[in-house]
Tab-separated table of C-alpha atoms in Angstrom:
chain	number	residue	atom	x	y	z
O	28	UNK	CA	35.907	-42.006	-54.391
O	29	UNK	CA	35.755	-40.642	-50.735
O	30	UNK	CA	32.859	-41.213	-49.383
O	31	UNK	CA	31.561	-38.546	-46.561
O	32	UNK	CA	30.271	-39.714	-43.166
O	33	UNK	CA	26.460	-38.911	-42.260
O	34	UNK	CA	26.681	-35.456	-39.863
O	35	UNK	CA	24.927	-34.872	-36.560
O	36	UNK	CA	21.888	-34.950	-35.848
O	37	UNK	CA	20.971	-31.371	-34.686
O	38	UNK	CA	17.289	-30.500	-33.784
O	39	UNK	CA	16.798	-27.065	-31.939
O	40	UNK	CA	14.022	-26.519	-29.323
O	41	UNK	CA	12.281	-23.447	-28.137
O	42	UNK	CA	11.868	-22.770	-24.373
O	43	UNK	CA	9.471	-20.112	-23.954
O	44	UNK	CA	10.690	-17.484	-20.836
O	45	UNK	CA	8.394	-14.929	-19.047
O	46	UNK	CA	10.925	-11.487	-18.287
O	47	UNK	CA	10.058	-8.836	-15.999
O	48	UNK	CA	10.296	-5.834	-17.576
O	49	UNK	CA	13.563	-4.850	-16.142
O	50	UNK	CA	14.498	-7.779	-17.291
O	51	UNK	CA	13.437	-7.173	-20.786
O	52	UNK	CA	15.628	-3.489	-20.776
O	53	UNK	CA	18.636	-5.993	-19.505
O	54	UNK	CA	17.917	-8.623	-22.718
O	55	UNK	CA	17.229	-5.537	-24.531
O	56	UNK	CA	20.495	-3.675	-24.188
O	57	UNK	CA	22.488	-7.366	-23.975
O	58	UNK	CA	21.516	-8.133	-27.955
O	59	UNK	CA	22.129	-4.485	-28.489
O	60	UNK	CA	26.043	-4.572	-27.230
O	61	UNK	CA	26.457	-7.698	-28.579
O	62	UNK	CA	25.562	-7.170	-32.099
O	63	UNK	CA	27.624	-3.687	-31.775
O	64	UNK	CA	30.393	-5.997	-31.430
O	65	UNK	CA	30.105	-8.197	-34.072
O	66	UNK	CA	29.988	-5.121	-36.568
O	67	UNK	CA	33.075	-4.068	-35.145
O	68	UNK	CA	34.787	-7.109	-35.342
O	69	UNK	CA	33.943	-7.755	-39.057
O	70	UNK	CA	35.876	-4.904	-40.073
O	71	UNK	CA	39.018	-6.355	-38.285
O	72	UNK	CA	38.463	-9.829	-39.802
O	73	UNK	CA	37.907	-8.485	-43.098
O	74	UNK	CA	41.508	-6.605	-43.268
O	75	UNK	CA	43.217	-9.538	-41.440
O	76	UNK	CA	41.052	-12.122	-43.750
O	77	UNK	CA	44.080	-13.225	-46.057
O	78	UNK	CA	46.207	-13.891	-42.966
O	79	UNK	CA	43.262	-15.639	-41.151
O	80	UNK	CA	41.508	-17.591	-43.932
O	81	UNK	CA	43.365	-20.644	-43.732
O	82	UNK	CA	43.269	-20.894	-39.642
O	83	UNK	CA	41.167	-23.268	-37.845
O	84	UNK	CA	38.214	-22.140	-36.100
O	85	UNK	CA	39.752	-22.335	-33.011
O	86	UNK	CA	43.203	-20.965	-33.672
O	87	UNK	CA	41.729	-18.108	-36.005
O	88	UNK	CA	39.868	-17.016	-32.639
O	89	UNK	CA	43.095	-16.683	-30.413
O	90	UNK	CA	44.816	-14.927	-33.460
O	91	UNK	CA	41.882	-12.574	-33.309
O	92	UNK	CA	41.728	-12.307	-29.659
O	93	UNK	CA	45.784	-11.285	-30.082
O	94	UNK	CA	44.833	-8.457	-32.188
O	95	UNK	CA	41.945	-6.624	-30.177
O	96	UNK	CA	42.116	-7.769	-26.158
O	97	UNK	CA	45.093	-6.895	-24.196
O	98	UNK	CA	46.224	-9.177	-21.978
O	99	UNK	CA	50.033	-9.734	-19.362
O	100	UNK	CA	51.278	-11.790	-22.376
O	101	UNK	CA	49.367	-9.245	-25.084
O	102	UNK	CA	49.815	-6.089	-23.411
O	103	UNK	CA	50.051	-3.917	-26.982
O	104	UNK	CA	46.757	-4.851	-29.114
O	105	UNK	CA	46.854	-3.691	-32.666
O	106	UNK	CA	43.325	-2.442	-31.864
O	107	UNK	CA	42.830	-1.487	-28.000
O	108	UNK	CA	39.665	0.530	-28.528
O	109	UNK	CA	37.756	-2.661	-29.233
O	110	UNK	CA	38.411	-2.891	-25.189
O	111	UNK	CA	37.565	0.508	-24.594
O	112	UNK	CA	34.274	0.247	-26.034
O	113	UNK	CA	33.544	-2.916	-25.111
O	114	UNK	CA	34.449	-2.498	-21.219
O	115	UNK	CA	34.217	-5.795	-19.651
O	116	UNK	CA	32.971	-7.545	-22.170
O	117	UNK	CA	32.596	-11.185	-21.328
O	118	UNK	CA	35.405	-13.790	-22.761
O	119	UNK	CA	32.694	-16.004	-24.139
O	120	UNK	CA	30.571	-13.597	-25.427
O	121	UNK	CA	33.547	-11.845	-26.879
O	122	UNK	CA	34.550	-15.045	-28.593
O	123	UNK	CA	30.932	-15.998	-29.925
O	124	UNK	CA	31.148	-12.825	-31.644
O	125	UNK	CA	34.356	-13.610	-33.027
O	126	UNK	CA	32.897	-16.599	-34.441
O	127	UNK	CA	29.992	-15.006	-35.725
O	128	UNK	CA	32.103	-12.220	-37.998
O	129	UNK	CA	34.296	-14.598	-39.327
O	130	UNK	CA	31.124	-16.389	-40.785
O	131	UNK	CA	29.707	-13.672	-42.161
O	132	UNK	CA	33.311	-12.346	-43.798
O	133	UNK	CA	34.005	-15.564	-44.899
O	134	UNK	CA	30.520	-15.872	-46.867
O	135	UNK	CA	31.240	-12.822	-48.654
O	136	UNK	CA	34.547	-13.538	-49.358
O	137	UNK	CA	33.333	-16.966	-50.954
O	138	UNK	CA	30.465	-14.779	-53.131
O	139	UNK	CA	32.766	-12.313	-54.013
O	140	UNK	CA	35.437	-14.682	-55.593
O	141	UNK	CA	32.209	-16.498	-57.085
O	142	UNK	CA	31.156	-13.415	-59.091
O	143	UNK	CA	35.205	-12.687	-59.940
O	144	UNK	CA	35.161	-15.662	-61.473
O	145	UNK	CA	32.011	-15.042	-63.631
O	146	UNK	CA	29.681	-17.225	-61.622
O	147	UNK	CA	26.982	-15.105	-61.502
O	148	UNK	CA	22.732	-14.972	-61.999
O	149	UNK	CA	22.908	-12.793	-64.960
O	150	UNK	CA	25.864	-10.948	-66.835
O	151	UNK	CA	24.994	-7.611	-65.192
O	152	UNK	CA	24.882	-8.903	-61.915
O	153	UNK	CA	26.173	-6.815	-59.170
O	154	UNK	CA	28.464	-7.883	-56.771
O	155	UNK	CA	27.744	-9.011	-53.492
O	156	UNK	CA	27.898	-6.543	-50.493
O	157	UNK	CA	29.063	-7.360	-46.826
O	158	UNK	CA	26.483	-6.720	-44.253
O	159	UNK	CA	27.850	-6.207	-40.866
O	160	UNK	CA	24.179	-5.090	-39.292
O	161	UNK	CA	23.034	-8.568	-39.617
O	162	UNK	CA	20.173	-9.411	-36.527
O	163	UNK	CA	22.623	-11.725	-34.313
O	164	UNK	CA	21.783	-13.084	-31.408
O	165	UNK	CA	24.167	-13.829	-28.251
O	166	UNK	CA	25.666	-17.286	-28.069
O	167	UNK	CA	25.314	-18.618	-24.378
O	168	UNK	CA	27.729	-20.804	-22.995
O	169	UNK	CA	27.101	-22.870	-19.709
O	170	UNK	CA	28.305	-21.491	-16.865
O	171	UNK	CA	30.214	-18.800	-18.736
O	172	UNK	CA	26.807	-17.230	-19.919
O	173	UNK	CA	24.304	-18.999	-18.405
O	174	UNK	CA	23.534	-21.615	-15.668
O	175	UNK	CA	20.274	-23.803	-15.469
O	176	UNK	CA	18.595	-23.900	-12.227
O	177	UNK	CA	16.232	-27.026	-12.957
O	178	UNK	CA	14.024	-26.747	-15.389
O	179	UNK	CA	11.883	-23.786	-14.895
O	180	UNK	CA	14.476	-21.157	-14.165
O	181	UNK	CA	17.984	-19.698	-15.953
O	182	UNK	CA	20.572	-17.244	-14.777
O	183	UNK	CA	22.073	-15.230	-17.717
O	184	UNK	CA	24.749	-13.100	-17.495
O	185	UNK	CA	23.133	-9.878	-19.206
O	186	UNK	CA	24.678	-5.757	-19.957
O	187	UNK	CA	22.717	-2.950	-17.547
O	188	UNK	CA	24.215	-0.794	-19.356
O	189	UNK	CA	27.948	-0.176	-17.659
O	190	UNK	CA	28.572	-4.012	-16.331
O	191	UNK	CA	27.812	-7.133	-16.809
O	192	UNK	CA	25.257	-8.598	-14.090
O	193	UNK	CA	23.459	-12.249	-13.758
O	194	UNK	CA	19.950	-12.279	-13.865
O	195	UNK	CA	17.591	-15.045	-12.948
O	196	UNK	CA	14.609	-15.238	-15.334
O	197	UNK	CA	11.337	-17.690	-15.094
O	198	UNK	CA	11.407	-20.895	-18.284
O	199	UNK	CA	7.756	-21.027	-19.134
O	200	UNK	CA	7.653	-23.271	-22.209
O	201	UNK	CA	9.341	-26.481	-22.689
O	202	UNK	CA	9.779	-29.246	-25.307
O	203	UNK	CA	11.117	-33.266	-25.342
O	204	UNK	CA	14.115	-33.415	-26.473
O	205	UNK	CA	15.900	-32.722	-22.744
O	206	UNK	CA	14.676	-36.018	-21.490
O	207	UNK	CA	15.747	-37.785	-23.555
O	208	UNK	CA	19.215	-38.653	-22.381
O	209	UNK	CA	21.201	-39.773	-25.769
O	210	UNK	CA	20.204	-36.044	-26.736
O	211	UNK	CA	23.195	-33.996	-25.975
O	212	UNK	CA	22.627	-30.119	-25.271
O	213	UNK	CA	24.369	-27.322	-26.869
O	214	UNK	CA	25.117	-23.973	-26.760
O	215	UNK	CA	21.674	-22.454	-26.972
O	216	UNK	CA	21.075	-18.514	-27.878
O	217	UNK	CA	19.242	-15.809	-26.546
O	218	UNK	CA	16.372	-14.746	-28.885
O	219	UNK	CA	14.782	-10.941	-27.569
O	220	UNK	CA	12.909	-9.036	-30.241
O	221	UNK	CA	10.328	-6.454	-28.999
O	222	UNK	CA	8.530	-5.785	-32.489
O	223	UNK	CA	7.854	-9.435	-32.681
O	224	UNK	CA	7.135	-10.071	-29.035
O	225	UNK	CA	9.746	-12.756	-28.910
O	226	UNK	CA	11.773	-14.000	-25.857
O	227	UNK	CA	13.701	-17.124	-25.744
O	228	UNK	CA	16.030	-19.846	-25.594
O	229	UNK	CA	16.664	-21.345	-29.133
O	230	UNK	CA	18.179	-24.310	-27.717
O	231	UNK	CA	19.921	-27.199	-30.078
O	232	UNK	CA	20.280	-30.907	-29.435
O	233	UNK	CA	22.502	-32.708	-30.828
O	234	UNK	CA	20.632	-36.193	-31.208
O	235	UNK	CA	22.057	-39.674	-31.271
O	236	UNK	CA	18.918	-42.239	-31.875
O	237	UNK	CA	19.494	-45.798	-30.999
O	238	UNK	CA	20.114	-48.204	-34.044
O	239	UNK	CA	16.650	-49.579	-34.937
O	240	UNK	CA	16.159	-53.499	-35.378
O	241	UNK	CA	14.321	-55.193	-38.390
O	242	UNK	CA	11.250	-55.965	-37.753
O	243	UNK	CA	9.716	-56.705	-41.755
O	244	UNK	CA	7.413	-54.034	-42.081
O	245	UNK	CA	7.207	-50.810	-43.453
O	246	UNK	CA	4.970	-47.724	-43.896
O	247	UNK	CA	4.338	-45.955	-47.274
O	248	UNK	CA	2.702	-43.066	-47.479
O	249	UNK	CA	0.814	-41.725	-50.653
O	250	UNK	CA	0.504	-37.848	-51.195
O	251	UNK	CA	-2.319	-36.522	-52.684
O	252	UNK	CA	-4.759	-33.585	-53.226
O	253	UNK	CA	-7.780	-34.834	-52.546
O	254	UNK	CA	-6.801	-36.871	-49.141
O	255	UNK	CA	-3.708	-35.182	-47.687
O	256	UNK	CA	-2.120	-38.525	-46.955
O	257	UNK	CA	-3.026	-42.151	-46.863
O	258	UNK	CA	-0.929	-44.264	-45.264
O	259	UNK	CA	-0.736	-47.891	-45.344
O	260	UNK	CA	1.379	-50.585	-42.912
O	261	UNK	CA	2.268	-53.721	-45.081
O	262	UNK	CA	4.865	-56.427	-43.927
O	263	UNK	CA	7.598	-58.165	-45.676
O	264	UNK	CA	5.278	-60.906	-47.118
O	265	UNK	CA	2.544	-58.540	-48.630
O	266	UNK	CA	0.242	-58.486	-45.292
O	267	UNK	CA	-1.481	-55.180	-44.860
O	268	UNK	CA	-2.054	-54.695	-41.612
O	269	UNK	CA	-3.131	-51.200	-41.118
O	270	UNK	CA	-4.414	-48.213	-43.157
O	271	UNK	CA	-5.672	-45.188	-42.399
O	272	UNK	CA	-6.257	-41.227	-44.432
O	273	UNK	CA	-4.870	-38.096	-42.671
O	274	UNK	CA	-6.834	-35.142	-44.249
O	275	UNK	CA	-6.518	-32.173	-41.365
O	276	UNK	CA	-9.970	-30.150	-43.795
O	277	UNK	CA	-10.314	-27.844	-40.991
O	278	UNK	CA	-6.917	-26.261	-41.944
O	279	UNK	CA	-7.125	-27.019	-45.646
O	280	UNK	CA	-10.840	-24.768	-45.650
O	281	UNK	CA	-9.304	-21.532	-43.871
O	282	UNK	CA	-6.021	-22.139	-46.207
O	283	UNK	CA	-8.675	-21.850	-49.092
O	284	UNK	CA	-11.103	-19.605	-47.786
O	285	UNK	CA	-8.222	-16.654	-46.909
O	286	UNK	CA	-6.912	-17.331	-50.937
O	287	UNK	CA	-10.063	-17.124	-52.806
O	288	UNK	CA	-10.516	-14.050	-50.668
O	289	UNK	CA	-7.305	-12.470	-52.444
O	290	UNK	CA	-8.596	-13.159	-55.894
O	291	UNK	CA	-12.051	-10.545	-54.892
O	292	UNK	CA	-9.866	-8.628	-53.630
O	293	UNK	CA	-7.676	-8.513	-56.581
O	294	UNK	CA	-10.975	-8.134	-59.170
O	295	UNK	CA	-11.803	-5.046	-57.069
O	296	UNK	CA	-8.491	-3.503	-57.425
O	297	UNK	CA	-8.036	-4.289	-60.708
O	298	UNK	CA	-10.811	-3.760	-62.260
O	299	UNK	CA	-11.257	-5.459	-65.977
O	300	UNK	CA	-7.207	-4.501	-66.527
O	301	UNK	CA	-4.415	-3.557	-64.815
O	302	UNK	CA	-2.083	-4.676	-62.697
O	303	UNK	CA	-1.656	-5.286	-58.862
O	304	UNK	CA	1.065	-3.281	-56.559
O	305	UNK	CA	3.910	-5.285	-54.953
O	306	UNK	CA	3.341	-6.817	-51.383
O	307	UNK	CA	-0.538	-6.710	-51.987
O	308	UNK	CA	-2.192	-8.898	-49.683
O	309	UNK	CA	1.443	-9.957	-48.347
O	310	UNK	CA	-0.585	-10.358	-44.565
O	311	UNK	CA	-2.983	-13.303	-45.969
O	312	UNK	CA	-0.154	-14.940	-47.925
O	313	UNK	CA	1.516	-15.055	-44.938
O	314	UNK	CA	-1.092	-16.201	-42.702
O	315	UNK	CA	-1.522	-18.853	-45.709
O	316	UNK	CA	2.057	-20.156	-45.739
O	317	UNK	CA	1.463	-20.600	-41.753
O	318	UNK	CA	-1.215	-22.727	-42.157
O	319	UNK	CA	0.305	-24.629	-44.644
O	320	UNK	CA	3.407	-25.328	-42.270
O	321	UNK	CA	0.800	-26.100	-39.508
O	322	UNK	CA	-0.605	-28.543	-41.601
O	323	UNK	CA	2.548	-30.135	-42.565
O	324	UNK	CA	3.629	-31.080	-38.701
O	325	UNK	CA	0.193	-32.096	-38.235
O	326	UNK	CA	0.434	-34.971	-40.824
O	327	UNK	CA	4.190	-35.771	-40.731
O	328	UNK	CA	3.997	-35.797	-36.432
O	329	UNK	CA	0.394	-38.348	-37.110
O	330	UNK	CA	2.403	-40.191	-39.743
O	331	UNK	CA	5.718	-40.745	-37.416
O	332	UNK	CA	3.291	-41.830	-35.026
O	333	UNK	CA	1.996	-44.773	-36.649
O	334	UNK	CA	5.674	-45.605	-38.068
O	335	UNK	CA	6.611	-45.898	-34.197
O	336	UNK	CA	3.103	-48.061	-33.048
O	337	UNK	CA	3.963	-50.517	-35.943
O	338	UNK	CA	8.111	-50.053	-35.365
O	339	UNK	CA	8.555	-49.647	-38.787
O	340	UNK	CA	12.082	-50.310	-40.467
O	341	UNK	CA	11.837	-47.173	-43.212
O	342	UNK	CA	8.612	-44.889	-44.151
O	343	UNK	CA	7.831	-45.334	-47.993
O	344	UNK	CA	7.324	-42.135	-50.394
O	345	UNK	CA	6.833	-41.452	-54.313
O	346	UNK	CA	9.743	-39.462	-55.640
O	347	UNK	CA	7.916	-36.175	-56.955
O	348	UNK	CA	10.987	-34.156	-57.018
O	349	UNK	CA	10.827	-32.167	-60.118
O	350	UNK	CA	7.201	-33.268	-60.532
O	351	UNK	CA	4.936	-30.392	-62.381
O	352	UNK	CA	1.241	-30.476	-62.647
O	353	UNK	CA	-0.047	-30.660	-66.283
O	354	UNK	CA	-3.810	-30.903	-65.923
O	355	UNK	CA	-5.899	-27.719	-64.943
O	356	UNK	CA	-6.107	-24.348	-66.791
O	357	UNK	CA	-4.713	-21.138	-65.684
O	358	UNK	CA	-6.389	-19.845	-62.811
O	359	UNK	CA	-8.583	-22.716	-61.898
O	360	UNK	CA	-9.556	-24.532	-58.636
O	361	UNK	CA	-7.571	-27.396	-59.629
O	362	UNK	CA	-4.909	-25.910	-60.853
O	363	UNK	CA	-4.676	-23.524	-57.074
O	364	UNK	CA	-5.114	-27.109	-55.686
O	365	UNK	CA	-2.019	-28.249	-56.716
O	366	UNK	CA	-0.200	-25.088	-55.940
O	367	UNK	CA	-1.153	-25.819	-52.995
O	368	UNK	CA	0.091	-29.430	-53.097
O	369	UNK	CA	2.422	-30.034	-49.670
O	370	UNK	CA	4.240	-32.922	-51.040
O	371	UNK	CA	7.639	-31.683	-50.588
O	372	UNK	CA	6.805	-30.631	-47.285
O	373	UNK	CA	5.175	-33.594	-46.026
O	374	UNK	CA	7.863	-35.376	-46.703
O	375	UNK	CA	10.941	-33.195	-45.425
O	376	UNK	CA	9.259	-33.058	-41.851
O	377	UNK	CA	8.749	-36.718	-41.835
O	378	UNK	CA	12.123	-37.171	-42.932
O	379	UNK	CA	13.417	-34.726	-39.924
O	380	UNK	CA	10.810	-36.497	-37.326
O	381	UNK	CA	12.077	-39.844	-38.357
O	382	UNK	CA	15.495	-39.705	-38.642
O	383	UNK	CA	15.204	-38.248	-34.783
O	384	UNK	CA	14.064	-41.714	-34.036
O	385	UNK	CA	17.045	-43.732	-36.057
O	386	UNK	CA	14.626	-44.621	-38.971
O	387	UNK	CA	15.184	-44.275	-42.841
O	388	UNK	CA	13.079	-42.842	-45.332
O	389	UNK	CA	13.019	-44.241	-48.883
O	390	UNK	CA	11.991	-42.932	-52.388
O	391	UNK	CA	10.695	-45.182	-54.941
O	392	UNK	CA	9.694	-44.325	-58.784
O	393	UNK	CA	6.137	-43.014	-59.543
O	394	UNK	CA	5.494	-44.316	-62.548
O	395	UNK	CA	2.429	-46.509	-62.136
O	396	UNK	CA	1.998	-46.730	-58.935
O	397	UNK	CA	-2.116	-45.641	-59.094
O	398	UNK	CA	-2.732	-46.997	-63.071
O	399	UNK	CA	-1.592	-50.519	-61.827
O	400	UNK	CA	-3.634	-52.638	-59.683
O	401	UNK	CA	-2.319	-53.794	-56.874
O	402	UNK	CA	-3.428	-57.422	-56.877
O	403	UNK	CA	-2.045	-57.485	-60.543
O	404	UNK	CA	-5.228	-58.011	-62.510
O	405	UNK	CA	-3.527	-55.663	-64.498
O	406	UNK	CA	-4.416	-51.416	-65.480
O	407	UNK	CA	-7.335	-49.445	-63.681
O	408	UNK	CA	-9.740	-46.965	-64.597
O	409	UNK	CA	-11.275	-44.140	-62.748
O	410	UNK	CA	-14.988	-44.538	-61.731
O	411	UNK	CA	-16.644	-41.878	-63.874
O	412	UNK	CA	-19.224	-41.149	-60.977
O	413	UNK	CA	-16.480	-41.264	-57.914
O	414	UNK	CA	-13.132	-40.168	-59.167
O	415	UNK	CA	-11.742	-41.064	-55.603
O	416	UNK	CA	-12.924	-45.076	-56.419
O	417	UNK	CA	-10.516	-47.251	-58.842
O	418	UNK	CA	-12.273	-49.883	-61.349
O	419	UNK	CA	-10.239	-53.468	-61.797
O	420	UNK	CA	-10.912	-55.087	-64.711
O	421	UNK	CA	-12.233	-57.453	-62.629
O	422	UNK	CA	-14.927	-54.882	-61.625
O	423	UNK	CA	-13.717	-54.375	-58.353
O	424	UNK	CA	-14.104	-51.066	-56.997
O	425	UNK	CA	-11.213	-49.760	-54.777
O	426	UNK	CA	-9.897	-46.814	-53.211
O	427	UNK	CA	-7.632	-45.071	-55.683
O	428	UNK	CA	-5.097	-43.582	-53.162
O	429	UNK	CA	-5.180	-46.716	-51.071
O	430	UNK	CA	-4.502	-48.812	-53.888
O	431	UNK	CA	-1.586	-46.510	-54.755
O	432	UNK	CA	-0.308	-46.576	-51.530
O	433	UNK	CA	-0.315	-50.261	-51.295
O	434	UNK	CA	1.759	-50.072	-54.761
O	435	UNK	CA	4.193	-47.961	-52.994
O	436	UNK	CA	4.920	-50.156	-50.227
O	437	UNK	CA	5.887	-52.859	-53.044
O	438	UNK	CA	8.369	-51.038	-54.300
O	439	UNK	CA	9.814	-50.007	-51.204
O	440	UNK	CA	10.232	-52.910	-49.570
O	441	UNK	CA	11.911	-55.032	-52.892
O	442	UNK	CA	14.303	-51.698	-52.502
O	443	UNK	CA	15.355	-51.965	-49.079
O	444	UNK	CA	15.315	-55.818	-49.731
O	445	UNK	CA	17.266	-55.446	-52.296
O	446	UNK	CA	16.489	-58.855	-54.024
O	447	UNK	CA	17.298	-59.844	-57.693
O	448	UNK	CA	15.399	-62.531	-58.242
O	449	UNK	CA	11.918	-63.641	-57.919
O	450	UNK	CA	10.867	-59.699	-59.290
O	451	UNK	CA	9.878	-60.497	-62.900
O	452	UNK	CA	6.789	-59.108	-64.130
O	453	UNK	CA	4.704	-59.506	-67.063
O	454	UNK	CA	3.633	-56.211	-67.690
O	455	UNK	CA	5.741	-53.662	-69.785
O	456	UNK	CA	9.111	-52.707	-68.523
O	457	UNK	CA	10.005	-49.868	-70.780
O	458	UNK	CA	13.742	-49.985	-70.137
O	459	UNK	CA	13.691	-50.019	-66.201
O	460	UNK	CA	14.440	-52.535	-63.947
O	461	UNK	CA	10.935	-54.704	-62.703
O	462	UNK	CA	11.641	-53.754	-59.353
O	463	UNK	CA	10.473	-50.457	-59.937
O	464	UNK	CA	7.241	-51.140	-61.678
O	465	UNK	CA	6.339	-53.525	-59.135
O	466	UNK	CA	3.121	-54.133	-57.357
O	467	UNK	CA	2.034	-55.841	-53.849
O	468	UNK	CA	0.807	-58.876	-55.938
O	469	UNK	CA	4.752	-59.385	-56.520
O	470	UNK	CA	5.429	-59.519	-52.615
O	471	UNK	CA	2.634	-62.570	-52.727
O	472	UNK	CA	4.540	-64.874	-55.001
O	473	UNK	CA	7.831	-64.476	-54.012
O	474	UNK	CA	9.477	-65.199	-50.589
O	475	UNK	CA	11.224	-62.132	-49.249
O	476	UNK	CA	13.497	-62.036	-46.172
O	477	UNK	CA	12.228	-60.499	-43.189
């Protein structure tokens, strides 16, 4: 079995610019032109595409080149009025665009044989449709397209309207990623849209974090709906030497406020019967989904930060994938609550944040991981007058998420340890292996490596 090599790190940053407003006209009529000739070019690609499928990237865009830009070696084109309409139309630009069609025709080329073939949704499923007038945005290539003058200004060759001029335009907003020097810039892209106010440089890095040493401890994070997060720092040998709960309520109470704000609304539409219109209240769902991404960089970024105070080797999570809630009835505050659960989402921007920095994330079962005690006086029950507090059968009282967190890093750390002895436990196995039923008590009687 082959197997594939990790790809490239690639992280794109935005760098805010401040046009005049001849200078918006010029950005204005350069997307315009450009995505003019992308349509065009589609068309050609899609009659040449059985001759040009099986070219390389680069080779399929000199064979394109051949057939619509006339040259002293290519002085017939099968299509000259590509360079009629396109008068001067920059080489780079021209061959960004080339790139671009070929995407999009070979994407519909690959869903067309799909449904052919009887891959489809359903049985009366259409077939796909190409769509030329696809919202493209110029590729910029340095020194071709555009030329950095520090870090607060840019020269980019832009369309007047009948040739191609430079234009020097003011950087405004700035991220990270350009200082750090293993971070390798790309090609970035000129973003202008006047109905969403946007104008900017989506600019992508392609990363290379240094390789990280072992230094025995780990972070595991537990996901929940009452706390947001609560994370926990635990070493090889079972120490715990930091915890801490990452609830951002602020957020969480406008989320909540704006949704029970659709359900009035909804009664008064409604009525005692009937049924709502499609897009209704699509502005607050929006502004919802927002505030649920804000509050997902919010406690991956706080969680990434602790992973780098303590230099974690890996950041611990529960493997919810699939995971559906049970408990709740239809339409009620617990059941919204976990609707509103961001566990996957959590977890992919930690993953992104922390793979920047040449860490690992790790998944461990979730079976157990809040019934069992962590000091392994066995199962745990729910404080009838605190839900949030765990009882030991010792009497103890302990915080339920902080105990499963603790559980968590157990597990993780026996995985990335990888040990096969020493990890026998006495409670039930039910046909897995004891690793993953394991508790921090386990990391206190046996001797793993750091």
């Amino acid at each position: 079995m082959r197997i594939q090599k990790p790809g490239p790190i690639v992280r794109t940053d935005k760098w805010s610019l401040n046009p005049t407003k001849e200078q918006r006209r010029l950005f204005r009529e350069t997307v315009k032109v450009y995505r003019r000739g992308c349509r065009h070019l589609v068309g050609i690609l899609l009659t040449h595409w059985s001759s040009l499928a099986g070219l390389s990237s680069q080779k399929r865009v000199l064979a394109v080149e051949k057939l619509i830009h006339q040259t002293a070696e290519n002085p017939h084109p099968k299509y000259p009025q590509f360079d009629s309409t396109f008068y001067k139309f920059p080489s780079y630009y021209r061959r960004a665009a080339i790139v671009f069609a070929a995407g999009q025709v070979s994407s519909y080329m690959t869903r067309y044989r799909e449904w052919q073939s009887g891959i489809r949704r359903h049985r009366q499923a259409k077939p796909p449709v190409l769509n030329a007038n696809t919202g493209c945005y110029p590729v910029l290539y340095k020194g071709q397209c555009y030329k950095l003058q520090g870090y607060d200004r840019s020269s980019i060759k832009v369309f007047n309207g009948t040739d191609w001029v430079w234009t020097t335009v003011q950087i405004t907003g700035l991220r990270e990623r350009h200082t750090v020097d293993s971070n390798k810039l790309l090609s970035p892209s000129l973003i202008f849209n006047e109905d969403k106010n946007a104008c900017h440089l989506s600019i992508p890095f392609e990363c290379h974090p240094p390789q990280r040493q072992v230094n025995g401890t780990v972070i595991s994070v537990d996901l929940g709906i009452n706390t947001t997060a609560t994370v926990a720092v635990v070493n090889f040998d079972g120490t715990v030497i930091h915890r801490e709960f990452i609830h951002p309520g602020r957020d969480i109470d406008r989320r909540d406020q704006r949704l029970k704000s659709v359900s009035k609304r909804a009664s008064k539409t409604m009525g005692k019967g009937g049924s709502l219109q499609k897009g209704f209240c699509s502005n607050t769902y929006r502004k919802c989904r927002n505030i649920n991404r804000q509050i997902g960089q919010i406690v991956s970024k706080r969680i990434v930060q602790i992973a780098r105070q303590f230099k974690a080797d890996a950041i611990i999570f529960e493997n919810l994938k699939g995971w559906k809630a049970k408990g709740g009835q239809k339409r009620s505050n617990l059941r919204q609550r976990f609707h509103g659960w961001l566990k996957g989402m959590i977890r992919d921007f930690t993953e992104m944040k922390w793979q920047e920095m040449g860490g690992k994330v790790v998944d461990v079962v979730a079976a157990y991981t809040s019934k069992l005690a962590y000091d392994g006086s066995g199962v745990v029950r729910r404080d009838s007058k605190n839900y949030a507090l765990a009882k030991f059968s010792s009497g103890k009282r302990y915080n339920a998420d902080l105990n499963r967190a603790l559980n968590i890093a157990a597990r993780g750390i026996l995985q990335l340890t990888c040990r096969k002895d020493s990890e026998e436990r006495s409670s039930q196995s039910s046909g897995r292996s004891p690793r993953s039923w394991a508790c921090l008590c386990d990391l206190w009687t046996s001797t793993v490596p750091g």
